[in-house]
Structure formats: structure tokens, C-alpha cells
Amino acid sequence: GAVVSQHPSWVICKSGTSVKIECRSLDFQATTMFWYRQFPKQSLMLMATSNEGSKATYEQGVEKDKFLINHASLTLSTLTVTSAHPEDSSFYICAGGGSNQPQHFGDGTRLSIL
Amino acid sequence: QKEVEQNSGPLSVPEGAIASLNCTYSDRVSQSFFWYRQYSGKSPELIMSIYSNGDKEDGRFTAQLNKASQYVSLLIRDSQPSDSATYLCAVKVNTNAGKSTFGDGTTLTVKP
């Protein structure tokens, strides 16, 4: 099946820092990637859809200036959490997959803002 | 009404029993259906895909789809403690740029 690599696995940093998370499709071309956030014991929440070569589509309530998405190639999408604050601490997961295919998830990034 | 609904659980079954997980969806044009397993602290992993009405079996797992009733289920036979996890149902309308809609998940505990 499709393999998605996400890096880093863990980030601990001070409030006000910007954090970049990378998501790579290793064995398929991802014209679309999805970014999710999951708080402890809560549901998976779609944040945005990342589109190769064009602007991302953000879900309602997600600040596009806070969560910057870049999808410059068919194998790499990045999510940058700008000026992160403790309330941004969460588990961020990317996923990719074709139109009639299931989404395959990266291993996730656990972000802790002190 | 949520687009994809699952019983939140927790669902508890004894080891060796059959665990039955259910999911209903609201969009009649949905074409692809998936079950994911998510262990605590980990990302979801795909365990089953089903695209047409009927049953699909893979080892101890059987997915059942009934499009007329807008219902998809997952049966886990001979449940093991290692099956204890949250199971997510996902539904996709194939024209929707690959976007899946996920249920909130059902937490399953298999007791030894």
C-alpha cells in the first residue's frame, strides 16, 4: 500500500516558535494531501486539504495564516504552525491517497508547546 | 446529524468473542468505505476497504456494506487483546478530491 512518511515525530519548543512538519509520499504521487489534528481522546479533525501547485483548502475555523501549508511537489507537503502557543499542542497527522483509494496516514507529529 | 455516525462505545468483549462495529452514513452517493484502527497515541492504520454491497473478508476481519441502508459494519472474529483500539469508519465520495469523512470512532476493549 501507499507509504507516507512524516517528520518529525516529536517537537517540544517554546511558545512563539514556528514549527514545520513535513509529509512525504514515498511510493505514489500525491496531488492532494490532508492534514489532521487530534487532541487527546478526541476525534480526528481535518484541518486542511493540501493541493500540489495551488493553495490549500482550509476547513471552517482553521486559521490559514496560523497554519501555513505548502505543497510544492508531488511528493512533499509541509505544515508550518506559526508562532505556536500552548493551545496548539496536539497530534498532527498527514494523509495521502488517490480519488478512489483509502487515505494512508503518516505516523503523526506530537507537538508540545511550553 | 453527522455525516458518518458510529457508536462511541466503549465496546467490551471477552477474548475469543466476535466484536461487531457499526457505522451509518448520510451521503447516498458515497462510493468507498474504509475501516481504520487507531491505537492510543498512534496514527490510524487502514485495515479494510469495501466498495460494493455484501461481505468482504480478510483474515479475522469481515466488512459488510449495505448501500440501500447506508450502513457499513466491521466484524472481528476471535477477538484478541491486541485488537483493543479505536476503530474509525471512513466514507468517501470518489469525486471529492480524495477527501474522506471520518466517524468519531468506536473504542473496543478485548478482555483476556
Short mmCIF file of N, CA and C in Angstrom, two decimals, chain B:
data_model
loop_
_atom_site.label_atom_id
_atom_site.label_comp_id
_atom_site.label_asym_id
_atom_site.label_seq_id
_atom_site.Cartn_x
_atom_site.Cartn_y
_atom_site.Cartn_z
N GLN B 1 -27.33 16.12 12.22
CA GLN B 1 -26.91 14.74 12.03
C GLN B 1 -25.50 14.72 11.42
N LYS B 2 -24.63 13.90 12.02
CA LYS B 2 -23.29 13.79 11.49
C LYS B 2 -23.30 13.03 10.18
N GLU B 3 -22.31 13.31 9.34
CA GLU B 3 -22.24 12.62 8.05
C GLU B 3 -21.92 11.14 8.22
N VAL B 4 -21.07 10.84 9.18
CA VAL B 4 -20.71 9.45 9.47
C VAL B 4 -20.88 9.25 10.97
N GLU B 5 -21.71 8.28 11.33
CA GLU B 5 -22.01 8.06 12.75
C GLU B 5 -21.57 6.68 13.19
N GLN B 6 -20.93 6.66 14.34
CA GLN B 6 -20.52 5.41 14.96
C GLN B 6 -20.90 5.45 16.42
N ASN B 7 -21.19 4.30 17.00
CA ASN B 7 -21.37 4.23 18.45
C ASN B 7 -20.02 4.48 19.10
N SER B 8 -19.99 5.40 20.05
CA SER B 8 -18.70 5.78 20.62
C SER B 8 -18.12 4.70 21.53
N GLY B 9 -19.04 3.83 22.03
CA GLY B 9 -18.57 2.80 22.94
C GLY B 9 -18.43 3.37 24.34
N PRO B 10 -17.56 2.80 25.17
CA PRO B 10 -16.69 1.70 24.77
C PRO B 10 -17.44 0.38 24.61
N LEU B 11 -16.92 -0.41 23.70
CA LEU B 11 -17.43 -1.74 23.47
C LEU B 11 -16.45 -2.72 24.08
N SER B 12 -16.96 -3.59 24.93
CA SER B 12 -16.09 -4.53 25.61
C SER B 12 -16.53 -5.94 25.28
N VAL B 13 -15.59 -6.76 24.84
CA VAL B 13 -15.90 -8.16 24.54
C VAL B 13 -14.83 -9.04 25.17
N PRO B 14 -15.17 -10.28 25.50
CA PRO B 14 -14.15 -11.18 26.03
C PRO B 14 -13.28 -11.73 24.90
N GLU B 15 -12.10 -12.10 25.25
CA GLU B 15 -11.17 -12.69 24.28
C GLU B 15 -11.82 -13.90 23.63
N GLY B 16 -11.66 -13.97 22.30
CA GLY B 16 -12.23 -15.07 21.55
C GLY B 16 -13.63 -14.82 21.01
N ALA B 17 -14.27 -13.76 21.47
CA ALA B 17 -15.63 -13.44 21.02
C ALA B 17 -15.58 -12.68 19.70
N ILE B 18 -16.76 -12.46 19.14
CA ILE B 18 -16.88 -11.64 17.93
C ILE B 18 -17.22 -10.21 18.35
N ALA B 19 -16.45 -9.28 17.84
CA ALA B 19 -16.73 -7.86 18.08
C ALA B 19 -17.41 -7.30 16.84
N SER B 20 -18.49 -6.58 17.03
CA SER B 20 -19.26 -6.02 15.91
C SER B 20 -19.28 -4.50 16.02
N LEU B 21 -18.77 -3.86 15.00
CA LEU B 21 -18.68 -2.39 14.99
C LEU B 21 -19.55 -1.87 13.85
N ASN B 22 -20.32 -0.85 14.14
CA ASN B 22 -21.29 -0.37 13.16
C ASN B 22 -21.07 1.09 12.78
N CYS B 23 -21.51 1.41 11.58
CA CYS B 23 -21.32 2.76 11.05
C CYS B 23 -22.45 3.08 10.08
N THR B 24 -23.04 4.24 10.20
CA THR B 24 -24.01 4.69 9.21
C THR B 24 -23.53 6.00 8.61
N TYR B 25 -23.95 6.26 7.38
CA TYR B 25 -23.51 7.47 6.69
C TYR B 25 -24.70 8.13 6.01
N SER B 26 -24.58 9.41 5.77
CA SER B 26 -25.75 10.15 5.28
C SER B 26 -25.72 10.44 3.78
N ASP B 27 -24.53 10.47 3.18
CA ASP B 27 -24.43 10.85 1.77
C ASP B 27 -24.65 9.63 0.87
N ARG B 28 -25.77 9.61 0.17
CA ARG B 28 -26.14 8.44 -0.63
C ARG B 28 -25.20 8.19 -1.80
N VAL B 29 -24.45 9.20 -2.22
CA VAL B 29 -23.56 9.00 -3.37
C VAL B 29 -22.18 8.50 -2.94
N SER B 30 -22.00 8.19 -1.68
CA SER B 30 -20.73 7.65 -1.21
C SER B 30 -20.42 6.35 -1.93
N GLN B 31 -19.15 6.18 -2.27
CA GLN B 31 -18.78 5.03 -3.09
C GLN B 31 -17.70 4.15 -2.47
N SER B 32 -16.93 4.71 -1.55
CA SER B 32 -15.81 3.95 -0.98
C SER B 32 -15.91 4.01 0.53
N PHE B 33 -15.60 2.87 1.15
CA PHE B 33 -15.80 2.76 2.60
C PHE B 33 -14.59 2.07 3.21
N PHE B 34 -14.14 2.59 4.32
CA PHE B 34 -12.89 2.11 4.91
C PHE B 34 -13.03 1.97 6.42
N TRP B 35 -12.31 1.02 6.95
CA TRP B 35 -12.17 0.88 8.39
C TRP B 35 -10.70 1.05 8.76
N TYR B 36 -10.48 1.89 9.76
CA TYR B 36 -9.14 2.11 10.27
C TYR B 36 -9.10 1.72 11.74
N ARG B 37 -7.92 1.31 12.16
CA ARG B 37 -7.69 1.02 13.57
C ARG B 37 -6.69 2.05 14.09
N GLN B 38 -6.96 2.60 15.25
CA GLN B 38 -6.05 3.57 15.84
C GLN B 38 -5.75 3.17 17.28
N TYR B 39 -4.50 2.82 17.50
CA TYR B 39 -4.06 2.55 18.87
C TYR B 39 -3.80 3.89 19.56
N SER B 40 -3.89 3.88 20.87
CA SER B 40 -3.71 5.10 21.64
C SER B 40 -2.34 5.71 21.37
N GLY B 41 -2.33 6.96 21.00
CA GLY B 41 -1.07 7.66 20.75
C GLY B 41 -0.46 7.43 19.38
N LYS B 42 -1.15 6.66 18.56
CA LYS B 42 -0.64 6.37 17.22
C LYS B 42 -1.58 6.93 16.16
N SER B 43 -1.11 6.93 14.92
CA SER B 43 -1.97 7.39 13.83
C SER B 43 -2.82 6.23 13.32
N PRO B 44 -3.90 6.52 12.61
CA PRO B 44 -4.77 5.45 12.12
C PRO B 44 -4.07 4.59 11.07
N GLU B 45 -4.41 3.30 11.06
CA GLU B 45 -3.90 2.41 10.03
C GLU B 45 -5.08 1.72 9.36
N LEU B 46 -5.01 1.60 8.06
CA LEU B 46 -6.10 1.00 7.29
C LEU B 46 -6.14 -0.50 7.54
N ILE B 47 -7.35 -1.01 7.83
CA ILE B 47 -7.48 -2.46 7.96
C ILE B 47 -8.41 -3.07 6.91
N MET B 48 -9.37 -2.31 6.42
CA MET B 48 -10.28 -2.87 5.42
C MET B 48 -10.80 -1.78 4.51
N SER B 49 -10.98 -2.12 3.23
CA SER B 49 -11.66 -1.27 2.27
C SER B 49 -12.80 -2.08 1.67
N ILE B 50 -13.92 -1.44 1.40
CA ILE B 50 -15.03 -2.13 0.74
C ILE B 50 -15.73 -1.16 -0.17
N TYR B 51 -16.09 -1.62 -1.37
CA TYR B 51 -16.62 -0.72 -2.38
C TYR B 51 -17.99 -1.15 -2.91
N SER B 52 -18.35 -2.44 -2.71
CA SER B 52 -19.63 -2.90 -3.24
C SER B 52 -20.41 -3.62 -2.15
N ASN B 53 -21.69 -3.72 -2.35
CA ASN B 53 -22.56 -4.35 -1.37
C ASN B 53 -22.15 -5.78 -1.08
N GLY B 54 -22.33 -6.18 0.18
CA GLY B 54 -22.03 -7.55 0.55
C GLY B 54 -20.93 -7.59 1.59
N ASP B 55 -20.33 -8.76 1.69
CA ASP B 55 -19.28 -9.01 2.68
C ASP B 55 -17.92 -9.09 2.02
N LYS B 56 -16.92 -8.63 2.76
CA LYS B 56 -15.55 -8.79 2.32
C LYS B 56 -14.74 -9.27 3.51
N GLU B 57 -14.06 -10.38 3.32
CA GLU B 57 -13.34 -10.99 4.44
C GLU B 57 -11.84 -10.88 4.23
N ASP B 58 -11.14 -10.61 5.32
CA ASP B 58 -9.68 -10.58 5.31
C ASP B 58 -9.20 -11.08 6.66
N GLY B 59 -8.83 -12.35 6.69
CA GLY B 59 -8.40 -12.94 7.95
C GLY B 59 -9.53 -12.95 8.96
N ARG B 60 -9.29 -12.39 10.13
CA ARG B 60 -10.32 -12.35 11.17
C ARG B 60 -11.32 -11.21 10.98
N PHE B 61 -11.08 -10.37 9.99
CA PHE B 61 -11.93 -9.20 9.78
C PHE B 61 -12.91 -9.43 8.62
N THR B 62 -14.15 -9.02 8.82
CA THR B 62 -15.14 -9.02 7.76
C THR B 62 -15.83 -7.67 7.74
N ALA B 63 -15.79 -7.02 6.58
CA ALA B 63 -16.53 -5.78 6.41
C ALA B 63 -17.82 -6.09 5.66
N GLN B 64 -18.89 -5.43 6.06
CA GLN B 64 -20.19 -5.63 5.43
C GLN B 64 -20.72 -4.27 5.00
N LEU B 65 -21.21 -4.21 3.76
CA LEU B 65 -21.73 -2.95 3.24
C LEU B 65 -23.14 -3.14 2.72
N ASN B 66 -24.02 -2.23 3.09
CA ASN B 66 -25.38 -2.20 2.58
C ASN B 66 -25.69 -0.77 2.18
N LYS B 67 -25.54 -0.49 0.91
CA LYS B 67 -25.71 0.89 0.44
C LYS B 67 -27.16 1.34 0.54
N ALA B 68 -28.10 0.43 0.37
CA ALA B 68 -29.52 0.81 0.46
C ALA B 68 -29.84 1.32 1.85
N SER B 69 -29.24 0.70 2.86
CA SER B 69 -29.47 1.10 4.24
C SER B 69 -28.42 2.11 4.72
N GLN B 70 -27.45 2.42 3.87
CA GLN B 70 -26.38 3.36 4.21
C GLN B 70 -25.68 2.92 5.48
N TYR B 71 -25.24 1.70 5.45
CA TYR B 71 -24.72 1.04 6.64
C TYR B 71 -23.49 0.22 6.27
N VAL B 72 -22.46 0.35 7.11
CA VAL B 72 -21.26 -0.46 6.92
C VAL B 72 -20.82 -0.95 8.29
N SER B 73 -20.39 -2.19 8.35
CA SER B 73 -20.00 -2.75 9.64
C SER B 73 -18.68 -3.48 9.53
N LEU B 74 -18.08 -3.73 10.67
CA LEU B 74 -16.84 -4.49 10.76
C LEU B 74 -17.01 -5.54 11.84
N LEU B 75 -16.77 -6.79 11.46
CA LEU B 75 -16.79 -7.87 12.43
C LEU B 75 -15.36 -8.35 12.65
N ILE B 76 -15.02 -8.53 13.91
CA ILE B 76 -13.72 -9.08 14.25
C ILE B 76 -13.95 -10.41 14.96
N ARG B 77 -13.54 -11.46 14.31
CA ARG B 77 -13.73 -12.80 14.90
C ARG B 77 -12.54 -13.13 15.79
N ASP B 78 -12.80 -14.02 16.75
CA ASP B 78 -11.74 -14.48 17.65
C ASP B 78 -10.95 -13.26 18.17
N SER B 79 -11.66 -12.33 18.76
CA SER B 79 -11.04 -11.09 19.23
C SER B 79 -9.89 -11.36 20.18
N GLN B 80 -8.84 -10.58 20.03
CA GLN B 80 -7.64 -10.69 20.86
C GLN B 80 -7.43 -9.39 21.63
N PRO B 81 -6.77 -9.46 22.76
CA PRO B 81 -6.47 -8.22 23.50
C PRO B 81 -5.76 -7.18 22.63
N SER B 82 -4.96 -7.66 21.67
CA SER B 82 -4.25 -6.73 20.77
C SER B 82 -5.19 -6.00 19.81
N ASP B 83 -6.44 -6.44 19.74
CA ASP B 83 -7.43 -5.72 18.92
C ASP B 83 -7.99 -4.51 19.65
N SER B 84 -7.67 -4.37 20.92
CA SER B 84 -8.17 -3.23 21.71
C SER B 84 -7.62 -1.94 21.12
N ALA B 85 -8.51 -1.11 20.64
CA ALA B 85 -8.13 0.12 19.93
C ALA B 85 -9.41 0.90 19.63
N THR B 86 -9.24 2.04 19.00
CA THR B 86 -10.38 2.78 18.48
C THR B 86 -10.49 2.51 16.99
N TYR B 87 -11.69 2.16 16.55
CA TYR B 87 -11.93 1.82 15.16
C TYR B 87 -12.69 2.97 14.48
N LEU B 88 -12.11 3.46 13.41
CA LEU B 88 -12.69 4.59 12.69
C LEU B 88 -13.30 4.13 11.37
N CYS B 89 -14.50 4.56 11.13
CA CYS B 89 -15.18 4.31 9.86
C CYS B 89 -14.97 5.56 8.99
N ALA B 90 -14.65 5.34 7.73
CA ALA B 90 -14.44 6.48 6.82
C ALA B 90 -15.20 6.23 5.52
N VAL B 91 -15.74 7.30 4.99
CA VAL B 91 -16.57 7.22 3.79
C VAL B 91 -16.06 8.23 2.78
N LYS B 92 -16.03 7.84 1.54
CA LYS B 92 -15.51 8.74 0.52
C LYS B 92 -16.44 8.80 -0.69
N VAL B 93 -16.69 10.03 -1.13
CA VAL B 93 -17.35 10.24 -2.42
C VAL B 93 -16.21 10.42 -3.40
N ASN B 94 -16.07 9.52 -4.36
CA ASN B 94 -14.84 9.47 -5.13
C ASN B 94 -14.51 10.72 -5.91
N THR B 95 -15.49 11.54 -6.21
CA THR B 95 -15.21 12.74 -6.98
C THR B 95 -14.72 13.88 -6.11
N ASN B 96 -14.71 13.68 -4.81
CA ASN B 96 -14.44 14.78 -3.90
C ASN B 96 -12.96 14.91 -3.57
N ALA B 97 -12.14 14.91 -4.60
CA ALA B 97 -10.70 15.14 -4.45
C ALA B 97 -10.06 14.23 -3.41
N GLY B 98 -10.59 13.03 -3.26
CA GLY B 98 -9.97 12.09 -2.36
C GLY B 98 -10.28 12.30 -0.90
N LYS B 99 -11.09 13.28 -0.56
CA LYS B 99 -11.39 13.57 0.83
C LYS B 99 -12.29 12.50 1.41
N SER B 100 -11.92 12.01 2.59
CA SER B 100 -12.75 11.05 3.32
C SER B 100 -13.40 11.75 4.49
N THR B 101 -14.58 11.29 4.84
CA THR B 101 -15.24 11.78 6.04
C THR B 101 -15.17 10.67 7.09
N PHE B 102 -14.65 11.01 8.25
CA PHE B 102 -14.44 10.03 9.31
C PHE B 102 -15.51 10.13 10.38
N GLY B 103 -15.88 8.98 10.91
CA GLY B 103 -16.68 8.96 12.12
C GLY B 103 -15.79 9.27 13.32
N ASP B 104 -16.45 9.42 14.48
CA ASP B 104 -15.69 9.75 15.69
C ASP B 104 -14.98 8.54 16.29
N GLY B 105 -15.33 7.34 15.78
CA GLY B 105 -14.64 6.15 16.27
C GLY B 105 -15.38 5.42 17.36
N THR B 106 -15.16 4.10 17.40
CA THR B 106 -15.68 3.26 18.48
C THR B 106 -14.49 2.63 19.20
N THR B 107 -14.45 2.79 20.50
CA THR B 107 -13.36 2.21 21.28
C THR B 107 -13.71 0.79 21.69
N LEU B 108 -12.86 -0.12 21.31
CA LEU B 108 -13.06 -1.55 21.61
C LEU B 108 -12.04 -2.00 22.64
N THR B 109 -12.53 -2.70 23.64
CA THR B 109 -11.65 -3.33 24.62
C THR B 109 -11.92 -4.82 24.60
N VAL B 110 -10.86 -5.60 24.40
CA VAL B 110 -10.98 -7.05 24.44
C VAL B 110 -10.34 -7.53 25.73
N LYS B 111 -11.14 -8.15 26.58
CA LYS B 111 -10.66 -8.54 27.91
C LYS B 111 -10.16 -9.99 27.89
N PRO B 112 -8.95 -10.19 28.43
CA PRO B 112 -8.40 -11.56 28.44
C PRO B 112 -9.24 -12.48 29.33
#
